[in-house]
XYZ file of C-alpha atoms in Angstrom:
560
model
C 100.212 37.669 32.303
C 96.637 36.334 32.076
C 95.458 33.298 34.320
C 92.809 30.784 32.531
C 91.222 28.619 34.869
C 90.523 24.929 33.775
C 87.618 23.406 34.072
C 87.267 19.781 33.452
C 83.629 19.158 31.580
C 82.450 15.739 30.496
C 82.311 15.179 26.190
C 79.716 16.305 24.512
C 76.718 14.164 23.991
C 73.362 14.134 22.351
C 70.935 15.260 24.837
C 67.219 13.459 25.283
C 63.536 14.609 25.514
C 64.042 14.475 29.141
C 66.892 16.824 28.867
C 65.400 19.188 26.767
C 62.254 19.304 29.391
C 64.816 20.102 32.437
C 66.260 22.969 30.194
C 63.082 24.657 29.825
C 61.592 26.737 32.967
C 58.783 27.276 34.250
C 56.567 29.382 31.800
C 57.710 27.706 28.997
C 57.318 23.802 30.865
C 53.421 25.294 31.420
C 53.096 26.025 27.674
C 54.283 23.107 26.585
C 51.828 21.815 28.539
C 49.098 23.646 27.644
C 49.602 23.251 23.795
C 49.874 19.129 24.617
C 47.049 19.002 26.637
C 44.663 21.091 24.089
C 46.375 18.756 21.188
C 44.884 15.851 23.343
C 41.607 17.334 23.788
C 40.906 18.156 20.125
C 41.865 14.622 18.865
C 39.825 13.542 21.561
C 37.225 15.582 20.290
C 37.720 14.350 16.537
C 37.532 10.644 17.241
C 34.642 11.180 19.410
C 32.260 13.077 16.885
C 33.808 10.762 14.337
C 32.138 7.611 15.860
C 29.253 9.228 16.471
C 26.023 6.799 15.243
C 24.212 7.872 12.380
C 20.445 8.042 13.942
C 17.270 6.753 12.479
C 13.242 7.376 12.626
C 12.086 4.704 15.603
C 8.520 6.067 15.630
C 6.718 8.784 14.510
C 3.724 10.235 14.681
C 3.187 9.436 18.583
C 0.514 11.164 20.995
C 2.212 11.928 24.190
C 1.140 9.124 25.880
C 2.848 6.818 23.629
C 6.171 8.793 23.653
C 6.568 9.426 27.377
C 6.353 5.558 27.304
C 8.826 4.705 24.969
C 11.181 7.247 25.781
C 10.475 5.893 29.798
C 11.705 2.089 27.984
C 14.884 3.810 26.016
C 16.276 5.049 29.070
C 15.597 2.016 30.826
C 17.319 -0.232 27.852
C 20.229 2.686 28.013
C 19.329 3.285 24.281
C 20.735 7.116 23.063
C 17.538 8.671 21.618
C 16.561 12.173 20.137
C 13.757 14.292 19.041
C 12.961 15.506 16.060
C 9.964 17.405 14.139
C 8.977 19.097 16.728
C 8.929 15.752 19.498
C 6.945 13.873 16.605
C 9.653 11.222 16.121
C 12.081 9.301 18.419
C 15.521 9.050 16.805
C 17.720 6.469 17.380
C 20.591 4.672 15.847
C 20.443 3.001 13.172
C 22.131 -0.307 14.365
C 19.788 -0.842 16.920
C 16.180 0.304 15.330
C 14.821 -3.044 14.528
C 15.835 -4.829 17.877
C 14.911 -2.081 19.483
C 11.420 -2.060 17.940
C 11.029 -5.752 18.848
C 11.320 -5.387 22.454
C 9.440 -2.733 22.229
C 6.482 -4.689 20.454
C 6.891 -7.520 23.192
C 6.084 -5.065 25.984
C 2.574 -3.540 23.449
C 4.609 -0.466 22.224
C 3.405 1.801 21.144
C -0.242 1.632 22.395
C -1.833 3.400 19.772
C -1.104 0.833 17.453
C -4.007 -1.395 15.689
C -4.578 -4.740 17.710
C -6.127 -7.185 15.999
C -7.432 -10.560 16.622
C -4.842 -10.972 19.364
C -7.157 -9.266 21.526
C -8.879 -12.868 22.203
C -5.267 -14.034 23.461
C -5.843 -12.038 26.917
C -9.666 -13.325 27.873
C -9.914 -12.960 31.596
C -11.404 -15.190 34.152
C -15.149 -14.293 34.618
C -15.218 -12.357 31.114
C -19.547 -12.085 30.696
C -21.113 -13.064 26.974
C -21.252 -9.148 25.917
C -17.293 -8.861 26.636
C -16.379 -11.699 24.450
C -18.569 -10.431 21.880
C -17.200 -6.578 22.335
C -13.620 -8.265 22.238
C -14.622 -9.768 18.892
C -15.840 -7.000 17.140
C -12.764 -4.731 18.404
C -10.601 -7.418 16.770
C -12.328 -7.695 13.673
C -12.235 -4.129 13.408
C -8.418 -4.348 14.195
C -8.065 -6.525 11.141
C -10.463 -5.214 8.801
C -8.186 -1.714 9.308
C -4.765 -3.338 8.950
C -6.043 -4.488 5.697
C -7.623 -1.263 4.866
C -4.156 0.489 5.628
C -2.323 -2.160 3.287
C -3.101 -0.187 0.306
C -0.476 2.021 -0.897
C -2.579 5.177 -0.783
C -4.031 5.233 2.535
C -2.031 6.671 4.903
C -3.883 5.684 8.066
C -7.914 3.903 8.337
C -10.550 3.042 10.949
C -13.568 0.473 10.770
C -16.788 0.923 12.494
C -19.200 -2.260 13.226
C -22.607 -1.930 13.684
C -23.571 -5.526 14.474
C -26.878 -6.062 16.378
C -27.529 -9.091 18.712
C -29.272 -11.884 16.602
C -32.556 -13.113 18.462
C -34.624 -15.899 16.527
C -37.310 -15.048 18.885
C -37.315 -11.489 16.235
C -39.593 -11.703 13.084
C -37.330 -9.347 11.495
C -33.507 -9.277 12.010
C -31.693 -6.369 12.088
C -29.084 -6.321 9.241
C -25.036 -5.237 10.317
C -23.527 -2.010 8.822
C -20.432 -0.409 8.779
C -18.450 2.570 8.349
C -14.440 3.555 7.357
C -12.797 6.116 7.243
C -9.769 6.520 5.553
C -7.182 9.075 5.447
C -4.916 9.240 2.322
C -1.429 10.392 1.788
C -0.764 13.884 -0.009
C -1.444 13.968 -3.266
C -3.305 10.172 -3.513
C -6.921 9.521 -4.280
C -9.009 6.228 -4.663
C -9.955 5.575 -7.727
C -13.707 3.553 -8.463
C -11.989 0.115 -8.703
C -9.998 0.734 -5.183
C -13.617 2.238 -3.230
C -15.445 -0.814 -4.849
C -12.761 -2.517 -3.490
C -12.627 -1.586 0.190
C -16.220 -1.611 0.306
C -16.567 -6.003 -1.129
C -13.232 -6.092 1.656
C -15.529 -4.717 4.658
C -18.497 -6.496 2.980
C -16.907 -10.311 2.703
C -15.262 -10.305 6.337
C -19.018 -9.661 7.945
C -21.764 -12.250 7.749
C -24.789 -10.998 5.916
C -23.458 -7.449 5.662
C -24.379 -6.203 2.309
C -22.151 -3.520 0.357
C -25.042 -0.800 0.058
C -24.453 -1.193 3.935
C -21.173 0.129 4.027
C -20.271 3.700 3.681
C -16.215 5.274 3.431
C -15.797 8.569 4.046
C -12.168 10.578 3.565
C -10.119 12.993 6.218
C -12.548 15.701 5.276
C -15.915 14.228 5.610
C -16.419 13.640 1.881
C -18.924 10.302 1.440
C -16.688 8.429 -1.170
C -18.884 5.342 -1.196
C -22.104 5.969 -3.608
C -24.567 3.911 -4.656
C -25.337 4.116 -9.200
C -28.602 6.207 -8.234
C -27.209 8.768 -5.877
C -24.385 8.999 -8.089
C -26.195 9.738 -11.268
C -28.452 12.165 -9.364
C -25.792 14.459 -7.766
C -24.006 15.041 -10.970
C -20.263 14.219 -12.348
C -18.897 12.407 -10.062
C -14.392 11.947 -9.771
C -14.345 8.986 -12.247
C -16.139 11.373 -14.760
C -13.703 14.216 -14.124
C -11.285 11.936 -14.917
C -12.815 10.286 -17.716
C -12.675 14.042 -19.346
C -8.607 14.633 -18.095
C -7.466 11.605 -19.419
C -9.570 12.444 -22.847
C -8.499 16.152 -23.260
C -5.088 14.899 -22.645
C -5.381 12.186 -25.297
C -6.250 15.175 -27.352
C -3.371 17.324 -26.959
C -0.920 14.878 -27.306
C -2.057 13.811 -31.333
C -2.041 17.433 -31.707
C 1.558 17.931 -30.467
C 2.568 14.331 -32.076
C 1.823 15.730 -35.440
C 2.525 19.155 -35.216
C 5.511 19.182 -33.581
C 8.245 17.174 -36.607
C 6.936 20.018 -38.642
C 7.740 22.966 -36.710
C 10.243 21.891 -34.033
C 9.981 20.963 -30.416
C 8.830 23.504 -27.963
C 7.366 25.316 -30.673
C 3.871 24.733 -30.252
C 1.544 24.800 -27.768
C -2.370 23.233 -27.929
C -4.957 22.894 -25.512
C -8.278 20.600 -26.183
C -11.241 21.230 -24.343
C -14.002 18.528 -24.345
C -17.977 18.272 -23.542
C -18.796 14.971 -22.528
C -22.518 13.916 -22.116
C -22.982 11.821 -18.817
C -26.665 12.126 -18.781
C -28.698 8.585 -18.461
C -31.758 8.287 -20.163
C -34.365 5.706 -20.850
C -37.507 5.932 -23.525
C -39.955 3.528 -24.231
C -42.008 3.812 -27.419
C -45.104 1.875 -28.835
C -45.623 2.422 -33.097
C -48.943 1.255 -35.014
C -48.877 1.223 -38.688
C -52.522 1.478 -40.557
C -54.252 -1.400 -41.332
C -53.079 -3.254 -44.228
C -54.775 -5.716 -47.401
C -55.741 -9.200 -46.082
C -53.616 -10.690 -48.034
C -50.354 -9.060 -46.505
C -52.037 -8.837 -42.708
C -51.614 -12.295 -40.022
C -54.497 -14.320 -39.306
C -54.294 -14.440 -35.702
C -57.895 -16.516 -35.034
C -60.659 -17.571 -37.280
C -63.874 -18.326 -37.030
C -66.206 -20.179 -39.368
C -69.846 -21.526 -38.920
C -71.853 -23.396 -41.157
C -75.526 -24.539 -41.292
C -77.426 -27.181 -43.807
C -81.446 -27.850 -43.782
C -83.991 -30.015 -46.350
C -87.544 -28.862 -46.836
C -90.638 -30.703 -48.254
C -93.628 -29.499 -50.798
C -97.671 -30.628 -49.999
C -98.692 -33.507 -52.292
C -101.318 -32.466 -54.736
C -101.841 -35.578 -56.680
C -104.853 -38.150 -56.733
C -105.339 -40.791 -54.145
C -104.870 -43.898 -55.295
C -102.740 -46.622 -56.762
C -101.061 -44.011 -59.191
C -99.839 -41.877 -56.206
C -98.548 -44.895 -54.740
C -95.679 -45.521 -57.659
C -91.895 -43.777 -57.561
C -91.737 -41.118 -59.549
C -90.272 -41.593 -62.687
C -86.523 -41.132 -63.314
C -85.801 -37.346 -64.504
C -83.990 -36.790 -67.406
C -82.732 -33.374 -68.758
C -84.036 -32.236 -72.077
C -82.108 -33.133 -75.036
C -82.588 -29.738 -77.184
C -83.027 -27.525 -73.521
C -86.834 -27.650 -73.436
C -89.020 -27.929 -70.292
C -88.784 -30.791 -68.427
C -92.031 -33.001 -68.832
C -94.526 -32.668 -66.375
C -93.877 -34.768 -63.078
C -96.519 -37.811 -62.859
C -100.085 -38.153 -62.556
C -100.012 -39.427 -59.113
C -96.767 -37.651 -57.879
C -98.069 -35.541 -54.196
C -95.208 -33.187 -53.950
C -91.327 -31.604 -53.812
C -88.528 -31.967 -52.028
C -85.817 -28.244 -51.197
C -82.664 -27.766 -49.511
C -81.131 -24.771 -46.904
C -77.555 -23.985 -46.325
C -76.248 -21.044 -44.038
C -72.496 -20.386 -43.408
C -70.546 -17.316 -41.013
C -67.230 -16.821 -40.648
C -65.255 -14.613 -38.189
C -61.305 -13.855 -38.784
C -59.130 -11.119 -36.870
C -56.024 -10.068 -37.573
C -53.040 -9.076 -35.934
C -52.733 -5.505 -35.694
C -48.951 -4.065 -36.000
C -47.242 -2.618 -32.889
C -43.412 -1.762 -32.575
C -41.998 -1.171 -29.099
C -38.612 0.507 -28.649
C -36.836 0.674 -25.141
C -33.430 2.943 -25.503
C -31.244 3.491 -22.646
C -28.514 6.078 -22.895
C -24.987 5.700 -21.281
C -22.536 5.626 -23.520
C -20.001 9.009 -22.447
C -20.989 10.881 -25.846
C -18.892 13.557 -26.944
C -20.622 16.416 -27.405
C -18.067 19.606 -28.677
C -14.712 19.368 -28.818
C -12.802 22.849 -29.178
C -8.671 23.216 -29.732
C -6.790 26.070 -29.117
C -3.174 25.660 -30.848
C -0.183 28.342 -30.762
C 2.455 27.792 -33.359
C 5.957 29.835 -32.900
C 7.646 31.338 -35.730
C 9.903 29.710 -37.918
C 13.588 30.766 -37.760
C 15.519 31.605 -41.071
C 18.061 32.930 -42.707
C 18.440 36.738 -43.835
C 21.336 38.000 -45.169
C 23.692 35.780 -42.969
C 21.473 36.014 -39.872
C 18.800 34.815 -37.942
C 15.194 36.157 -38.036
C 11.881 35.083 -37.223
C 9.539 35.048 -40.181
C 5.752 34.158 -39.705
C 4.078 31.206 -41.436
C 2.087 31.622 -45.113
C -1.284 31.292 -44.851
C -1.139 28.305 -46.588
C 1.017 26.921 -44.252
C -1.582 27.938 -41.531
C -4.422 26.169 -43.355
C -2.091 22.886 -43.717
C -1.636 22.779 -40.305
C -5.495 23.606 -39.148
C -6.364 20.344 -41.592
C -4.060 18.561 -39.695
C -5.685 19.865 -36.274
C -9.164 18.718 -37.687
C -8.117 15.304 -39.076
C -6.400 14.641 -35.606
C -8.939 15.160 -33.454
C -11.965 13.814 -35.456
C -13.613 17.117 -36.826
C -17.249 17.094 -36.740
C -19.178 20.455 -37.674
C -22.413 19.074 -37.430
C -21.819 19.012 -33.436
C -20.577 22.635 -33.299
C -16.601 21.625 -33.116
C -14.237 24.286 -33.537
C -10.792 24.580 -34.059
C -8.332 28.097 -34.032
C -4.823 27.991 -34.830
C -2.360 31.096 -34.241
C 0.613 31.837 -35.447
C 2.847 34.418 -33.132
C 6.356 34.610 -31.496
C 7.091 33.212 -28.521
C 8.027 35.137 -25.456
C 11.858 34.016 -24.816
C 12.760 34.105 -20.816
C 15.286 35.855 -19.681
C 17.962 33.775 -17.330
C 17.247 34.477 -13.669
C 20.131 36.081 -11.622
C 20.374 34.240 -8.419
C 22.046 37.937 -6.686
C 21.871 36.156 -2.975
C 25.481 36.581 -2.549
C 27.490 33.528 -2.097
C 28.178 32.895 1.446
C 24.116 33.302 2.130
C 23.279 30.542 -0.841
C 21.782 27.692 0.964
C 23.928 25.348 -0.552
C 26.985 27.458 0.396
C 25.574 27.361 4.292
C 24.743 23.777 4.113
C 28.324 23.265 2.788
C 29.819 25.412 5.543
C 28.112 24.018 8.587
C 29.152 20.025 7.361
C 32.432 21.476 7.146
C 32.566 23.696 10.201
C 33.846 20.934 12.735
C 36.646 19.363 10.514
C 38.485 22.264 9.612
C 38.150 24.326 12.925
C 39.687 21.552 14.426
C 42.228 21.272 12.215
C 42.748 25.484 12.285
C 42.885 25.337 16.141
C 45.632 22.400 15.948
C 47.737 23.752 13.761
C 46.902 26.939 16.033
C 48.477 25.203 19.259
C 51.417 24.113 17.361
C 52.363 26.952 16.116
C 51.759 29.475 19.067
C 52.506 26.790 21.546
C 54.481 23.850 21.511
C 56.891 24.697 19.096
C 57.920 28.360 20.576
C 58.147 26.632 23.825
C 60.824 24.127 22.023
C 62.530 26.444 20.131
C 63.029 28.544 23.875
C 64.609 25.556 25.103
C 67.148 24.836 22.580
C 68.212 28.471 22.896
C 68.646 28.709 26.441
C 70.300 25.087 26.569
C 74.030 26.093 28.367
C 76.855 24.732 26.361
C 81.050 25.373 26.108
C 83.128 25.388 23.090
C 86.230 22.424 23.022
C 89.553 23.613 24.379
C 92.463 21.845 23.692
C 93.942 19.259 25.446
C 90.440 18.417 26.594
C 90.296 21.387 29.446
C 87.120 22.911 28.264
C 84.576 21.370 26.311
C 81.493 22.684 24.761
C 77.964 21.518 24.917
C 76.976 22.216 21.714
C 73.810 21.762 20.312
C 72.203 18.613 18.518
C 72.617 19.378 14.728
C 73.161 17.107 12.031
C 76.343 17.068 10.091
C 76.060 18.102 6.647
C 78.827 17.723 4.160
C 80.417 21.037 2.597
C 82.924 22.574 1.217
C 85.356 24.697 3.603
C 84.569 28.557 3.243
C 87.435 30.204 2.588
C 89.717 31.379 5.076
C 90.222 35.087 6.123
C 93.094 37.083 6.106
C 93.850 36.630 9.895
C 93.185 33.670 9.905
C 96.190 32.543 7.754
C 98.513 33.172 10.644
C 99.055 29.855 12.826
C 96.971 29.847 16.178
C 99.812 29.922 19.096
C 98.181 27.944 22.151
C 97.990 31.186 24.371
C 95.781 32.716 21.597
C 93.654 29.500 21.528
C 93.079 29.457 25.747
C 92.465 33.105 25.469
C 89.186 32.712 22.608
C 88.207 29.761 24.383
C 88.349 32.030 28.146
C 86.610 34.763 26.072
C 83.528 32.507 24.946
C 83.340 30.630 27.917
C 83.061 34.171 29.660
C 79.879 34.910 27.035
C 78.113 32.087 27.273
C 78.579 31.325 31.599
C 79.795 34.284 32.823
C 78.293 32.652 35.972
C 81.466 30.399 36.165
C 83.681 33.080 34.817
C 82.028 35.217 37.903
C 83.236 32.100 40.680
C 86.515 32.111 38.786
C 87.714 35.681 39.615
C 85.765 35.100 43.288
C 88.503 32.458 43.947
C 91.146 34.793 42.221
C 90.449 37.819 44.567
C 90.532 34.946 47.819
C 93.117 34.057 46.699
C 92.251 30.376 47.186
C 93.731 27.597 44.884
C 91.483 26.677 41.409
């Protein structure tokens, strides 16, 4: 006969977090722990680098001066900064680059920066004539530059002043100059307009400074400023080169405009290469044609001069009464004899003089010519153009077939026509005709995880999904083992019944299903012997510490 002890056990209920966390022990509490506490950390982590500010360019370009200041002010305004290029820029958020670049400006941040006419602001107590006037000229200076650096290619500019002390006690003043130099940002230049410009800029802002006075240099020591005469005499200067570009370009492009609708796009290729006169000259000429009829030639002064005179006879007559009387009327002969004798008492005859000079001078001819030569003549022009060959059809494929010589000479017409074809200067044209050279796809063989693109790629993504790896990492090797150990080791009892023994089972949910089907012994009935036995037999599985104290207090024989 078989003794089952009873043992009264409260009904089963679902047990808590706090339940579950007493039925773990010790290594698997400090696991649990572990995995929570590294969970924390990495979402920690997450939000932190998350937040982080997004960090912009405060200043660059400092001396070391100027940065040990600012950087000296950051940490004094508790401002996050960084370095970058080398310690060339100060990086720093980019919610607080403008405010911070205010306060910075109220406290004359950085230094190096261009002060201008607020230089006279700060005049000290006892400041002598020659300070005042030094403090001027650094202004003006100061102002002259932050126009200067205005322009969009100048990268960075600084004025010279040469302004001598004005005595009217001097017989000859001493007339300002000045000098700038300019550095330019890669890949700018100044054109003629934007140098003439700079130059009336310096020129306007200082009283009686002319603009011969006023020389700009570059970053590399190159005089930019030239007056007509040294620029003529040292050759082509940049607006020349340019002059040519822009002209050769012109060129190319009415060679490709009406070339290309005839034999595709990308199938020709032209180059024009021009010689451009820049050479000034001046010639003076006097002409003298021979002397021509009076008549035809200009009177330019004349001269006449004329003399009259009478003259009279000795008388020969008698003296007397008869010489005394007028001589008789004359009268001309009827039939053209000789006149009659004059009169018995006539005494003598009366003649006249006359004597006339005259002078005249013409104009002689003179023709003076004065040509001056500056007019950018073209002197050759040569064109080199490449035409591909034309694709066509063959017996259902494609082939390249060159063009027909007529074809060629079409096109070469066209070349000439375009560009203004002169022989007489020595132009020349060539046209070829050959197939072009077809380029084979380059294989990029950098494998794919050393691609820059790939690397870039991998190190924006590095953070997120490590995180995320080592996570999932502590969940899995962590937290949920050290779970999963407590359910199992959880102590529970099966139900005996009349309520003597219950079970603590575990927390699952019910889930509906059909009964599985009995087996064969269990179709006999249960007898309640059979029933305490099973239940003494489990019990003794799953606590054989109890079933242990059981038979202890069986052996004593003391009372259960």
């Amino acid at each position: 006969m078989s003794a089952v002890a009873e043992i009264p056990v409260p009904s089963p209920v679902s047990p808590g977090w706090l339940q579950r966390l007493s039925a773990l022990d010790r290594a698997q509490r400090m696991r649990l722990g572990v995995g929570l506490a590294l969970l924390v950390a990495v979402a920690i982590a997450a939000i932190v680098l998350g937040r982080q500010p997004d960090y912009r360019v405060l200043f660059a370009n400092l001396n070391d001066k100027d940065g040990g200041a600012i950087v000296a002010q950051l940490s004094q305004m508790n401002v996050p900064y960084k370095h970058a290029d080398g310690g060339g820029a100060i990086l720093i958020p980019a919610d607080r680059v403008h405010d911070v670049r205010l306060r910075l400006a109220t406290q004359g941040l950085p230094k190096g920066s261009v002060a201008g006419f607020e230089l006279m602001e700060s005049s000290k107590f006892g400041m002598t004539q020659f300070q005042e006037r030094l403090n001027f000229q650094r202004g003006l200076e100061g102002e002259l530059t932050r126009s200067i650096q205005a322009l969009s290619s100048v990268q960075g500019a600084r004025v010279h002043l040469a302004l001598p002390n004005q005595n009217g006690f001097f017989r000859e003043q001493q007339k300002p100059s000045a000098s700038v130099l300019v550095s330019l940002h890669p890949g700018r230049i100044l054109d003629r307009a934007q140098l003439a410009g700079i130059v009336h800029l310096v020129a306007s802002s200082v009283p009686e400074l002319a603009p011969s006075a006023v020389s700009v240099l570059d970053d590399t020591g190159k005089l930019l400023s030239q007056s007509p005469d040294a620029a003529g005499s040292n050759g082509i200067d940049a607006q020349q080169l340019l002059y040519v570009q822009q002209m050769e370009q012109q060129y190319t492009k009415r060679i490709m405009d009406i070339l290309e609708p005839v034999v595709g796009r990308n199938n020709v290729k032209a180059q024009v290469s021009a010689e451009v006169d820049f050479s000034q000259t001046e010639s003076t000429s006097e002409q003298f044609r021979p002397n021509q009829t009076p008549d035809s030639s200009t009177i330019r002064s004349q001269q006449v001069l004329e003399s009259r005179g009478n003259s009279t006879s000795t008388a020969t007559g008698a003296v007397g009464a008869v010489a005394n009387q007028p001589p008789a009327p004359s009268a001309a002969p009827i039939n053209g004899a000789n006149p009659p004798p004059a009169a018995a008492g006539q005494q003598g005859t009366e003649s006249g003089t006359s004597k006339r000079e005259s002078t005249i001078n013409y104009e002689v001819d003179k023709t003076v010519r004065v040509v001056r030569g500056n007019n950018w003549a073209v002197k050759r022009l040569s064109a080199a153009v490449v035409v591909n060959y034309q694709s066509a059809e063959d017996k259902g494929k494609t082939v390249a077939k060159a063009l027909t010589p007529e074809q060629l000479e079409q096109m070469t017409a066209l070349v000439r026509e375009t560009i203004g074809f002169n022989k007489d200067r020595g132009d020349s044209v060539n046209l070829m005709n050959t197939p072009f050279q077809v380029e084979a796809a380059q294989v990029n063989d950098t494998p794919l995880w050393k691609q820059p693109e790939m690397v870039d790629l991998a190190k924006s993504l590095a953070w997120p999904v490590g995180a995320v790896l080592f996570a999932a990492l502590v969940l899995l090797g962590l937290v949920r083992p050290a779970l999963k150990g407590g359910a199992a080791a959880r102590p529970g009892a099966t139900a005996v019944a009349g309520g003597t023994v219950d079970a603590l089972e575990a927390e699952q949910p019910e889930r509906p299903a059909l009964p599985a089907p009995a087996k064969k012994d269990e179709l006999l009935p249960v007898t309640p012997e059979q029933m305490l036995l099973e239940n003494a037999r489990v019990l003794a599985k799953e606590n054989p510490m109890a079933v242990a104290n059981i038979l202890k207090t069986w052996v004593n024989g003391d009372h259960a």
